[in-house]
Short mmCIF file of C-alpha atoms in Angstrom, two decimals:
data_model
loop_
_atom_site.label_atom_id
_atom_site.label_comp_id
_atom_site.label_asym_id
_atom_site.label_seq_id
_atom_site.Cartn_x
_atom_site.Cartn_y
_atom_site.Cartn_z
CA MET N 10 -97.19 82.52 -108.84
CA SER N 11 -97.62 84.78 -105.76
CA ALA N 12 -101.32 84.18 -105.70
CA SER N 13 -100.76 80.46 -105.96
CA CYS N 14 -98.34 80.40 -102.98
CA SER N 15 -100.73 82.45 -100.94
CA ASP N 16 -103.54 80.04 -101.66
CA THR N 17 -101.35 77.13 -100.68
CA ASN N 18 -100.33 78.64 -97.30
CA LEU N 19 -103.94 79.41 -96.61
CA SER N 20 -104.93 75.84 -97.35
CA LYS N 21 -102.17 74.49 -95.00
CA GLU N 22 -103.24 76.83 -92.19
CA GLN N 23 -106.83 75.79 -92.64
CA SER N 24 -105.79 72.11 -92.54
CA GLU N 25 -103.72 72.57 -89.35
CA ASN N 26 -106.54 74.49 -87.79
CA ARG N 27 -108.96 71.68 -88.57
CA GLU N 28 -106.51 69.05 -87.17
CA SER N 29 -105.88 71.14 -84.06
CA HIS N 30 -109.58 71.39 -83.54
CA ALA N 31 -109.99 67.65 -84.09
CA LEU N 32 -107.44 66.80 -81.41
CA GLY N 33 -109.67 68.10 -78.78
CA ASP N 34 -108.62 66.80 -75.35
CA ALA N 35 -105.67 64.94 -76.86
CA THR N 36 -103.21 67.63 -75.99
CA GLN N 37 -99.68 67.82 -77.25
CA LYS N 38 -98.45 66.98 -73.74
CA THR N 39 -100.39 63.74 -73.68
CA LEU N 40 -99.18 62.73 -77.11
CA VAL N 41 -95.59 63.54 -76.20
CA SER N 42 -96.02 61.42 -73.08
CA HIS N 43 -97.26 58.53 -75.24
CA LEU N 44 -94.35 59.01 -77.62
CA LEU N 45 -91.81 58.95 -74.78
CA ALA N 46 -93.40 55.82 -73.32
CA SER N 47 -93.38 54.22 -76.75
CA LYS N 48 -89.73 55.15 -77.21
CA ARG N 49 -88.83 53.55 -73.88
CA SER N 50 -90.65 50.38 -74.86
CA LEU N 51 -88.45 50.16 -77.94
CA SER N 52 -85.54 49.20 -75.63
CA SER N 53 -87.14 45.77 -75.76
CA VAL N 54 -85.32 45.38 -79.06
CA SER N 55 -82.27 44.19 -77.07
CA LEU N 56 -84.46 41.49 -75.53
CA VAL N 57 -85.58 40.42 -78.98
CA TRP N 58 -81.97 40.31 -80.17
CA ARG N 59 -81.13 38.20 -77.10
CA ALA N 60 -84.02 35.91 -77.96
CA ASN N 61 -82.63 35.44 -81.47
CA GLU N 62 -79.21 34.71 -79.98
CA LEU N 63 -80.74 32.08 -77.69
CA VAL N 64 -82.51 30.39 -80.58
CA THR N 65 -79.35 30.41 -82.71
CA SER N 66 -77.19 29.14 -79.85
CA ALA N 67 -79.69 26.48 -78.83
CA ARG N 68 -80.00 25.20 -82.39
CA ALA N 69 -76.22 25.10 -82.84
CA LEU N 70 -75.87 23.38 -79.47
CA LEU N 71 -78.58 20.92 -80.34
CA GLU N 72 -77.00 20.06 -83.67
CA GLU N 73 -73.61 19.60 -82.01
CA ARG N 74 -75.03 17.41 -79.26
CA VAL N 75 -76.93 15.25 -81.74
CA VAL N 76 -73.57 14.22 -83.17
CA LEU N 77 -72.04 13.87 -79.71
CA GLY N 78 -74.99 11.78 -78.53
CA ALA N 79 -74.65 9.45 -81.49
CA ARG N 80 -70.94 9.08 -80.76
CA THR N 81 -71.67 8.43 -77.09
CA ASP N 82 -74.20 5.70 -77.87
CA PHE N 83 -71.87 4.10 -80.40
CA VAL N 84 -68.91 4.10 -78.02
CA ARG N 85 -71.06 2.93 -75.11
CA LYS N 86 -72.43 -0.02 -77.06
CA GLY N 87 -68.89 -0.95 -78.04
CA VAL N 88 -67.71 -0.72 -74.44
CA GLU N 89 -70.66 -2.82 -73.22
CA GLU N 90 -69.84 -5.50 -75.79
CA GLN N 91 -66.19 -5.43 -74.74
CA VAL N 92 -67.21 -5.70 -71.09
CA LYS N 93 -69.28 -8.79 -71.91
CA ILE N 94 -66.26 -10.36 -73.60
CA LEU N 95 -63.96 -9.40 -70.73
CA GLN N 96 -66.46 -10.77 -68.21
CA SER N 97 -66.65 -14.01 -70.17
CA VAL N 98 -62.86 -14.29 -70.06
CA ARG N 99 -62.92 -13.44 -66.35
CA ASN N 100 -65.48 -16.17 -65.74
CA GLY N 101 -63.29 -18.60 -67.65
CA VAL N 102 -60.25 -17.74 -65.55
CA GLU N 103 -62.39 -17.95 -62.43
CA GLY N 104 -63.61 -21.37 -63.54
CA VAL N 105 -60.01 -22.58 -63.85
CA ALA N 106 -59.17 -21.11 -60.45
CA ARG N 107 -62.30 -22.51 -58.82
CA GLU N 108 -61.76 -26.00 -60.22
CA GLY N 109 -58.07 -26.04 -59.28
CA GLN N 110 -58.73 -24.65 -55.82
CA ALA N 111 -61.55 -27.13 -55.23
CA GLU N 112 -59.19 -29.98 -56.11
CA PHE N 113 -56.45 -28.43 -53.97
CA LYS N 114 -58.78 -28.06 -50.97
CA LYS N 115 -60.02 -31.64 -51.34
CA VAL N 116 -56.46 -32.97 -51.45
CA LEU N 117 -55.60 -30.83 -48.42
CA ARG N 118 -58.60 -32.23 -46.52
CA ASP N 119 -57.53 -35.78 -47.39
CA LEU N 120 -53.97 -34.91 -46.43
CA ASP N 121 -55.08 -33.37 -43.14
CA THR N 122 -57.06 -36.51 -42.37
CA ALA N 123 -54.10 -38.77 -43.19
CA ASP N 124 -51.69 -36.52 -41.28
CA ALA N 125 -53.95 -36.42 -38.22
CA ARG N 126 -54.26 -40.20 -38.33
CA LEU N 127 -50.48 -40.60 -38.66
CA LYS N 128 -49.81 -38.20 -35.79
CA ARG N 129 -52.39 -39.93 -33.63
CA THR N 130 -50.79 -43.29 -34.38
CA MET N 131 -47.28 -41.97 -33.70
CA LYS N 132 -48.53 -40.50 -30.44
CA GLU N 133 -49.79 -43.97 -29.46
CA LEU N 134 -46.42 -45.42 -30.46
CA ARG N 135 -44.67 -42.84 -28.29
CA SER N 136 -46.88 -43.54 -25.32
CA THR N 137 -46.61 -47.33 -25.67
CA ILE N 138 -43.57 -48.47 -23.64
CA VAL N 139 -42.11 -51.83 -24.54
CA GLU N 140 -42.67 -54.27 -21.65
CA PRO N 141 -39.42 -54.34 -19.67
CA SER N 142 -39.54 -58.15 -19.39
CA LEU N 143 -39.23 -58.32 -23.16
CA ARG N 144 -36.01 -56.31 -23.10
CA GLY N 145 -32.61 -57.74 -22.33
CA PRO N 146 -30.88 -57.15 -19.01
CA GLY N 147 -29.47 -53.62 -18.75
CA GLU N 148 -31.19 -52.32 -21.89
CA ASP N 149 -32.69 -48.82 -21.84
CA ARG N 150 -36.38 -48.27 -21.67
CA LYS N 151 -37.91 -47.74 -25.12
CA SER N 152 -41.25 -46.89 -26.66
CA LEU N 153 -42.55 -48.34 -29.89
CA LEU N 154 -41.73 -45.02 -31.57
CA ASP N 155 -38.04 -45.72 -31.02
CA PHE N 156 -38.35 -48.57 -33.51
CA VAL N 157 -39.79 -46.24 -36.20
CA ASP N 158 -37.77 -44.26 -38.74
CA GLU N 159 -39.06 -40.78 -37.97
CA GLU N 160 -36.74 -39.18 -40.49
CA SER N 161 -38.71 -40.73 -43.34
CA VAL N 162 -41.87 -39.19 -41.91
CA ASP N 163 -40.17 -35.79 -41.59
CA GLY N 164 -38.94 -36.10 -45.17
CA ILE N 165 -42.42 -36.79 -46.48
CA MET N 166 -43.93 -33.95 -44.45
CA GLY N 167 -41.22 -31.55 -45.64
CA SER N 168 -41.84 -32.47 -49.28
CA LEU N 169 -45.57 -32.01 -48.79
CA ARG N 170 -45.14 -28.62 -47.12
CA ASP N 171 -42.91 -27.46 -49.96
CA SER N 172 -45.47 -28.51 -52.59
CA ILE N 173 -48.31 -26.96 -50.62
CA ASP N 174 -46.38 -23.70 -50.23
CA LYS N 175 -45.66 -23.56 -53.96
CA THR N 176 -49.30 -24.24 -54.78
CA ASN N 177 -50.44 -21.60 -52.28
CA GLU N 178 -48.07 -19.06 -53.80
CA ALA N 179 -49.50 -19.77 -57.26
CA ARG N 180 -53.03 -19.62 -55.84
CA ILE N 181 -52.39 -16.28 -54.10
CA THR N 182 -50.80 -14.89 -57.27
CA LEU N 183 -53.86 -15.96 -59.27
CA HIS N 184 -56.17 -14.52 -56.61
CA ASP N 185 -54.36 -11.18 -56.71
CA SER N 186 -54.45 -11.22 -60.53
CA ASN N 187 -58.18 -11.97 -60.53
CA LYS N 188 -58.74 -9.27 -57.91
CA THR N 189 -56.98 -6.75 -60.16
CA PHE N 190 -59.05 -8.04 -63.09
CA ASP N 191 -62.23 -7.53 -61.05
CA ASP N 192 -61.12 -4.04 -60.04
CA ASP N 193 -60.50 -3.18 -63.69
CA LEU N 194 -63.94 -4.43 -64.70
CA GLU N 195 -65.48 -2.57 -61.77
CA SER N 196 -63.78 0.66 -62.83
CA ILE N 197 -65.28 0.27 -66.31
CA THR N 198 -68.70 -0.48 -64.82
CA VAL N 199 -68.45 2.55 -62.54
CA ALA N 200 -67.50 4.77 -65.47
CA LEU N 201 -70.46 3.47 -67.46
CA SER N 202 -72.69 3.90 -64.42
CA LYS N 203 -71.56 7.50 -64.01
CA SER N 204 -72.26 7.97 -67.69
CA SER N 205 -75.77 6.60 -67.24
CA LYS N 206 -76.51 8.66 -64.13
CA GLU N 207 -74.95 11.87 -65.39
CA GLY N 208 -78.09 13.29 -66.89
CA LEU N 209 -80.57 10.56 -66.11
CA PHE N 210 -81.73 10.74 -69.72
CA PRO N 211 -80.67 9.01 -72.90
CA SER N 212 -78.53 10.80 -75.43
CA SER N 213 -81.36 10.25 -77.92
CA GLU N 214 -83.11 13.17 -76.18
CA PHE N 215 -80.83 15.41 -78.22
CA GLN N 216 -82.84 14.83 -81.37
CA PHE N 217 -85.22 17.29 -82.99
CA ASP N 218 -88.07 14.83 -82.61
CA SER N 219 -87.09 13.82 -79.04
CA PRO N 220 -88.54 15.01 -75.71
CA ILE N 221 -86.15 17.96 -75.73
CA GLY N 222 -87.53 19.05 -79.11
CA PRO N 223 -90.48 20.93 -77.55
CA LEU N 224 -87.99 23.12 -75.68
CA MET N 225 -86.40 24.09 -78.96
CA ARG N 226 -89.75 24.73 -80.59
CA SER N 227 -90.84 26.74 -77.55
CA LEU N 228 -87.77 28.95 -77.91
CA GLU N 229 -88.59 29.53 -81.57
CA ILE N 230 -92.22 30.36 -80.77
CA HIS N 231 -91.19 32.77 -78.00
CA ALA N 232 -88.68 34.48 -80.31
CA LYS N 233 -91.28 34.88 -83.06
CA GLU N 234 -93.89 36.20 -80.64
CA MET N 235 -91.37 38.65 -79.20
CA ALA N 236 -90.51 39.86 -82.70
CA ASP N 237 -94.21 40.34 -83.45
CA LEU N 238 -94.72 42.19 -80.18
CA LEU N 239 -91.73 44.43 -80.94
CA GLU N 240 -93.17 45.10 -84.38
CA SER N 241 -96.43 46.20 -82.79
CA LEU N 242 -94.48 48.54 -80.48
CA VAL N 243 -92.70 49.99 -83.52
CA ARG N 244 -96.02 50.56 -85.29
CA HIS N 245 -97.35 52.26 -82.17
CA PHE N 246 -94.19 54.38 -82.02
CA ASP N 247 -94.64 55.41 -85.65
CA LEU N 248 -98.25 56.30 -84.92
CA CYS N 249 -97.19 58.41 -81.92
CA VAL N 250 -94.65 60.26 -84.07
CA THR N 251 -97.36 60.99 -86.65
CA ALA N 252 -99.77 62.20 -83.98
CA VAL N 253 -97.20 64.50 -82.34
CA LYS N 254 -96.25 65.96 -85.73
CA HIS N 255 -99.88 66.90 -86.25
CA THR N 256 -99.79 69.12 -83.16
CA GLU N 257 -98.63 72.72 -83.14
CA GLY N 258 -94.81 72.68 -83.36
CA GLY N 259 -94.97 68.90 -83.16
CA GLY N 260 -92.51 68.33 -86.00
CA ALA N 261 -89.57 69.73 -84.03
CA THR N 262 -90.64 67.89 -80.90
CA ALA N 263 -90.94 64.59 -82.75
CA GLN N 264 -87.54 65.10 -84.35
CA LYS N 265 -85.93 65.78 -80.96
CA ILE N 266 -87.50 62.75 -79.27
CA THR N 267 -86.75 60.28 -82.06
CA GLY N 268 -83.16 61.32 -82.47
CA ASP N 269 -81.72 58.62 -80.17
CA ILE N 270 -84.01 55.59 -80.45
CA PRO N 271 -82.37 52.24 -79.69
CA GLU N 272 -80.20 50.78 -82.40
CA GLY N 273 -81.80 48.10 -84.45
CA VAL N 274 -85.37 49.45 -84.28
CA ASP N 275 -86.89 49.45 -87.73
CA ALA N 276 -88.96 52.63 -87.20
CA ASN N 277 -90.16 54.82 -90.06
CA LEU N 278 -87.98 57.85 -89.23
CA ASP N 279 -87.30 58.97 -92.78
CA ASP N 280 -90.58 60.93 -92.84
CA VAL N 281 -90.04 62.86 -89.61
CA ASP N 282 -88.98 65.99 -91.52
CA ALA N 283 -91.36 65.40 -94.41
CA ALA N 284 -94.50 67.46 -94.80
CA LEU N 285 -97.63 65.94 -93.36
CA GLU N 286 -100.28 64.65 -95.60
CA PRO N 287 -103.62 66.22 -94.91
CA MET N 288 -105.99 64.14 -92.73
CA THR N 289 -109.70 64.51 -92.40
CA GLU N 290 -111.21 65.07 -89.02
CA GLU N 291 -112.64 61.60 -89.02
CA GLU N 292 -109.20 60.10 -89.86
CA MET N 293 -107.63 62.11 -87.08
CA VAL N 294 -110.19 60.98 -84.52
CA GLU N 295 -109.80 57.34 -85.57
CA MET N 296 -105.99 57.63 -85.32
CA LEU N 297 -106.23 59.08 -81.82
CA LYS N 298 -108.59 56.32 -80.71
CA VAL N 299 -106.15 53.67 -81.93
CA LEU N 300 -103.25 55.49 -80.31
CA GLU N 301 -105.01 55.81 -76.95
CA ARG N 302 -106.02 52.15 -77.02
CA ASP N 303 -102.51 50.96 -77.94
CA ALA N 304 -100.85 53.29 -75.43
CA ALA N 305 -102.66 51.50 -72.63
CA ASP N 306 -101.05 48.21 -73.75
CA VAL N 307 -97.46 49.40 -74.24
CA ASP N 308 -96.29 48.46 -70.75
CA ASP N 309 -98.05 45.10 -70.90
CA VAL N 310 -96.45 44.33 -74.26
CA ALA N 311 -92.99 45.30 -72.99
CA THR N 312 -93.57 43.19 -69.87
CA GLU N 313 -94.64 40.23 -71.98
CA ILE N 314 -91.48 40.52 -74.08
CA HIS N 315 -89.44 40.56 -70.87
CA ASP N 316 -91.34 37.61 -69.37
CA ARG N 317 -90.97 35.60 -72.55
CA LEU N 318 -87.21 36.22 -72.52
CA VAL N 319 -87.02 35.11 -68.88
CA GLU N 320 -88.79 31.90 -69.86
CA MET N 321 -86.44 31.47 -72.81
CA GLU N 322 -83.40 31.98 -70.57
CA SER N 323 -84.72 29.28 -68.23
CA GLN N 324 -85.35 26.90 -71.12
CA PHE N 325 -81.94 27.65 -72.57
CA GLU N 326 -80.32 26.96 -69.20
CA HIS N 327 -82.13 23.62 -69.14
CA ILE N 328 -80.80 22.80 -72.60
CA ILE N 329 -77.29 23.83 -71.53
CA PHE N 330 -77.61 21.68 -68.40
CA ARG N 331 -78.58 18.66 -70.42
CA SER N 332 -75.93 19.45 -72.98
CA ASP N 333 -73.29 19.62 -70.25
CA CYS N 334 -74.58 16.34 -68.84
CA LEU N 335 -74.22 14.76 -72.25
CA ALA N 336 -70.71 16.16 -72.57
CA ARG N 337 -69.80 14.64 -69.21
CA ARG N 338 -71.51 11.45 -70.23
CA TYR N 339 -69.42 11.37 -73.36
CA ALA N 340 -66.29 12.03 -71.30
CA ASN N 341 -67.18 9.21 -68.89
CA THR N 342 -67.98 6.90 -71.79
CA THR N 343 -64.68 7.63 -73.52
CA ALA N 344 -62.96 7.15 -70.14
CA ALA N 345 -64.64 3.73 -69.90
CA PHE N 346 -63.46 3.02 -73.43
CA SER N 347 -59.89 3.95 -72.47
CA LEU N 348 -60.12 1.69 -69.42
CA THR N 349 -61.38 -1.10 -71.67
CA GLU N 350 -58.35 -0.69 -73.90
CA GLU N 351 -56.04 -0.78 -70.87
CA VAL N 352 -57.69 -3.95 -69.58
CA GLY N 353 -57.43 -5.46 -73.05
CA GLU N 354 -53.69 -4.88 -72.99
CA LYS N 355 -53.46 -6.76 -69.66
CA LEU N 356 -55.87 -9.50 -70.68
CA LEU N 357 -53.13 -11.88 -71.83
CA GLU N 358 -51.44 -11.54 -68.45
CA TYR N 359 -54.66 -12.34 -66.60
CA VAL N 360 -55.25 -15.45 -68.74
CA SER N 361 -51.60 -16.43 -68.35
CA GLN N 362 -51.89 -16.34 -64.56
CA GLY N 363 -54.75 -18.84 -64.75
CA ARG N 364 -52.67 -21.14 -66.95
CA GLN N 365 -49.63 -20.83 -64.71
CA PHE N 366 -51.70 -21.76 -61.67
CA LEU N 367 -53.10 -24.77 -63.49
CA MET N 368 -49.62 -25.88 -64.59
CA ARG N 369 -48.21 -25.43 -61.08
CA TRP N 370 -51.12 -27.28 -59.54
CA ASN N 371 -50.78 -30.20 -61.96
CA GLU N 372 -47.08 -30.44 -61.10
CA GLU N 373 -47.50 -30.23 -57.35
CA ARG N 374 -50.64 -32.34 -57.24
CA GLN N 375 -48.64 -35.40 -58.28
CA VAL N 376 -46.12 -34.76 -55.50
CA ILE N 377 -48.88 -34.15 -52.95
CA GLU N 378 -50.85 -37.22 -53.99
CA GLU N 379 -47.71 -39.36 -53.77
CA GLY N 380 -47.01 -37.89 -50.34
CA LEU N 381 -50.63 -38.54 -49.38
CA GLU N 382 -50.32 -42.18 -50.43
CA GLU N 383 -47.07 -42.53 -48.49
CA THR N 384 -48.62 -40.88 -45.44
CA GLU N 385 -51.58 -43.24 -45.59
CA ARG N 386 -49.23 -46.19 -46.08
CA LEU N 387 -47.17 -45.19 -43.06
CA GLY N 388 -50.35 -44.68 -41.06
CA ASP N 389 -51.48 -48.18 -42.03
CA PHE N 390 -48.05 -49.63 -41.25
CA TYR N 391 -47.79 -47.97 -37.84
CA GLU N 392 -51.31 -49.01 -36.92
CA ARG N 393 -50.40 -52.56 -37.88
CA PHE N 394 -47.26 -52.14 -35.76
CA LEU N 395 -49.44 -51.26 -32.77
CA MET N 396 -51.71 -54.20 -33.52
CA ALA N 397 -48.69 -56.48 -33.95
CA TYR N 398 -47.24 -55.35 -30.61
CA ASP N 399 -50.51 -56.22 -28.88
CA GLY N 400 -50.40 -59.49 -30.75
CA LEU N 401 -46.84 -59.98 -29.48
CA ILE N 402 -47.99 -59.44 -25.89
CA ILE N 403 -50.76 -61.97 -26.44
CA GLU N 404 -48.32 -64.36 -28.14
CA VAL N 405 -45.84 -64.05 -25.27
CA GLY N 406 -48.65 -64.82 -22.85
CA ARG N 407 -49.70 -67.78 -24.91
CA ARG N 408 -46.12 -69.08 -25.12
CA LYS N 409 -45.67 -68.64 -21.41
CA SER N 410 -48.84 -70.64 -20.82
CA ALA N 411 -47.64 -73.35 -23.18
CA GLN N 412 -44.26 -73.42 -21.49
CA VAL N 413 -45.91 -73.77 -18.11
CA LYS N 414 -47.99 -76.65 -19.41
CA MET N 415 -44.92 -78.35 -20.88
CA GLU N 416 -43.02 -77.87 -17.64
CA LYS N 417 -45.90 -79.42 -15.77
CA VAL N 418 -46.01 -82.37 -18.14
CA LYS N 419 -42.22 -82.71 -17.82
CA GLU N 420 -42.41 -82.67 -14.05
CA GLU N 421 -45.17 -85.26 -14.01
CA ALA N 422 -43.22 -87.42 -16.44
CA MET N 423 -40.06 -87.11 -14.35
CA GLU N 424 -41.98 -88.13 -11.27
CA LYS N 425 -43.30 -91.20 -13.07
CA LEU N 426 -39.83 -92.05 -14.42
CA GLU N 427 -38.30 -91.69 -10.98
CA GLN N 428 -41.00 -93.88 -9.54
CA LEU N 429 -40.40 -96.47 -12.21
CA HIS N 430 -36.66 -96.23 -11.58
CA GLU N 431 -37.12 -96.80 -7.88
CA ASN N 432 -39.40 -99.72 -8.56
CA GLU N 433 -36.88 -101.17 -10.95
CA LEU N 434 -34.11 -100.89 -8.39
CA ALA N 435 -36.23 -102.68 -5.87
CA GLU N 436 -37.09 -105.47 -8.31
CA ARG N 437 -33.45 -105.94 -9.30
CA GLU N 438 -32.37 -106.03 -5.68
CA HIS N 439 -35.00 -108.59 -4.94
CA PHE N 440 -33.82 -110.73 -7.87
CA ARG N 441 -30.21 -110.44 -6.77
CA LEU N 442 -31.01 -111.55 -3.27
CA ASP N 443 -33.20 -114.37 -4.46
CA GLN N 444 -31.16 -115.73 -7.34
CA GLY N 445 -27.88 -113.92 -7.47
CA GLU N 446 -25.80 -116.24 -5.46
CA TYR N 447 -26.48 -119.04 -7.81
CA LEU N 448 -25.56 -117.16 -10.99
CA PRO N 449 -22.03 -116.51 -12.05
CA SER N 450 -21.32 -112.82 -12.66
CA ASP N 451 -19.96 -113.42 -16.09
CA ILE N 452 -22.97 -115.21 -17.37
CA TRP N 453 -24.43 -111.78 -18.48
CA PRO N 454 -22.58 -108.58 -18.16
CA GLY N 455 -25.73 -106.63 -17.51
CA LEU N 456 -26.77 -108.82 -14.62
CA VAL N 457 -25.46 -106.42 -12.03
CA ASP N 458 -26.13 -103.12 -13.95
CA SER N 459 -28.29 -100.44 -12.40
CA PRO N 460 -31.53 -99.51 -14.23
CA MET N 461 -31.31 -96.70 -16.74
CA ARG N 462 -32.18 -93.22 -15.53
CA TYR N 463 -33.69 -90.49 -17.77
CA ARG N 464 -33.36 -86.69 -17.96
CA MET N 465 -35.61 -84.21 -19.85
CA VAL N 466 -33.61 -81.35 -21.38
CA PRO N 467 -34.49 -78.75 -24.13
CA THR N 468 -33.48 -79.80 -27.59
CA GLU N 469 -32.57 -76.15 -28.56
CA GLU N 470 -29.65 -74.97 -26.51
CA ASN N 471 -30.23 -71.24 -27.43
CA THR N 472 -33.95 -71.22 -26.77
CA ARG N 473 -34.82 -68.26 -24.51
CA VAL N 474 -37.02 -68.64 -21.53
CA VAL N 475 -40.39 -67.02 -22.15
CA PRO N 476 -40.62 -64.08 -19.72
CA PRO N 477 -43.62 -63.74 -17.46
CA LEU N 478 -46.00 -60.82 -18.15
CA PRO N 479 -48.22 -59.01 -15.67
CA ARG N 480 -51.81 -60.07 -16.00
CA SER N 481 -52.93 -56.45 -16.44
CA VAL N 482 -50.61 -56.03 -19.46
CA LEU N 483 -51.99 -59.13 -21.10
CA GLU N 484 -55.62 -58.17 -20.41
CA ALA N 485 -55.07 -54.63 -21.82
CA ALA N 486 -53.61 -56.07 -25.02
CA LEU N 487 -56.57 -58.41 -25.34
CA ARG N 488 -59.03 -55.51 -24.86
CA ARG N 489 -57.34 -53.40 -27.53
CA THR N 490 -57.24 -56.32 -29.96
CA ASN N 491 -60.89 -57.16 -29.40
CA GLY N 492 -61.80 -53.48 -29.75
CA ARG N 493 -60.31 -53.39 -33.23
CA LEU N 494 -62.38 -56.32 -34.43
#
């Protein structure tokens, strides 16, 4: 047994001597340096874990936002349909208001025209003074307006103002109601607009096959590549441990260095204390070549893992940004939906205001139209009054002319009658002187009578004398009358 143990120790020493010889320039110091660098690179495991967290979080976020996006689109479409209905109702109410207000404005224009005409006519009546010669002695001076019942005009105007005020109140109430309706619709539109502008992308982007899908796939690719790179670092670390163990006293050194590697690294540390398997010189040289080549890439691999994580963090931030935008979009959409419900609750009131305006207008329109007809009738009557007064002036002038003519005829007739009377007296005197002394007085009672004398007197005792009018007054009346023709 002793001889066997001795042979075994000899074989191990010979093997270590061969390996030590094969290492050549690859000193224990260099290998330990590679091992330490490899150990440091294993801290990248935390980056890989972070990458896995990002992928898991992004996928969970994506799945959540897919549902939220579908809800947002569903609610938004519902709100848009409700807005169309509300806008249709608003247009209907506006149509009622526009039609009623158009009729109201037309009636007001007609009323203004009639009122202006009536006022103009009454102003002419006020400025037209009755010709003093037509008034009785001692009577006060009067204008034509004094013969008009102004109280009836004031009564009509008061009734019209009352109806117009009531209609205006209903119109203002409807206008305020429609303004509130418009503000409500605008608030819904603004909420929807904010929803649309929130992320400037449709919620359908949060689908696995949507434009945001490549971001998710890129995260997965980066995570897989980082895991592969970490695995290569672990293999290099294992190779460094093996190489160090094959140096003189390397087992203890390897055990000391690998005692505190980062948690989560799947390194092959179970064989650190195990006996080394013999390696040929060629195997040792090949191992060292691989180790030297890989050692030159350790920093680059660690840097690539870091850079990939930086890229993943940026992509994840982009996903979070869009996710937050969608969340705000959903909030704005649900806010628009809540506003739509509030407007729906007030819809009956808005429609009712339109009906109330229409009812009020129909009631007051009859009063206003009757007042308009009365105003036009008074305007016509007062204009005819002015025309009739001018006609009266002309008639008085005509009567005065006729009276003058009759007086002239009367005077000429009286002159002829007086002349005939004088002639008759002379003839009777001549007869008396020539024949009278021979005729008894009682032969004819009328023999000695004087000739009959005549007087011309008016047949109507109460007939007034037609007053004289200034020529200018008569000519002015004629001008006005001719101007109306």
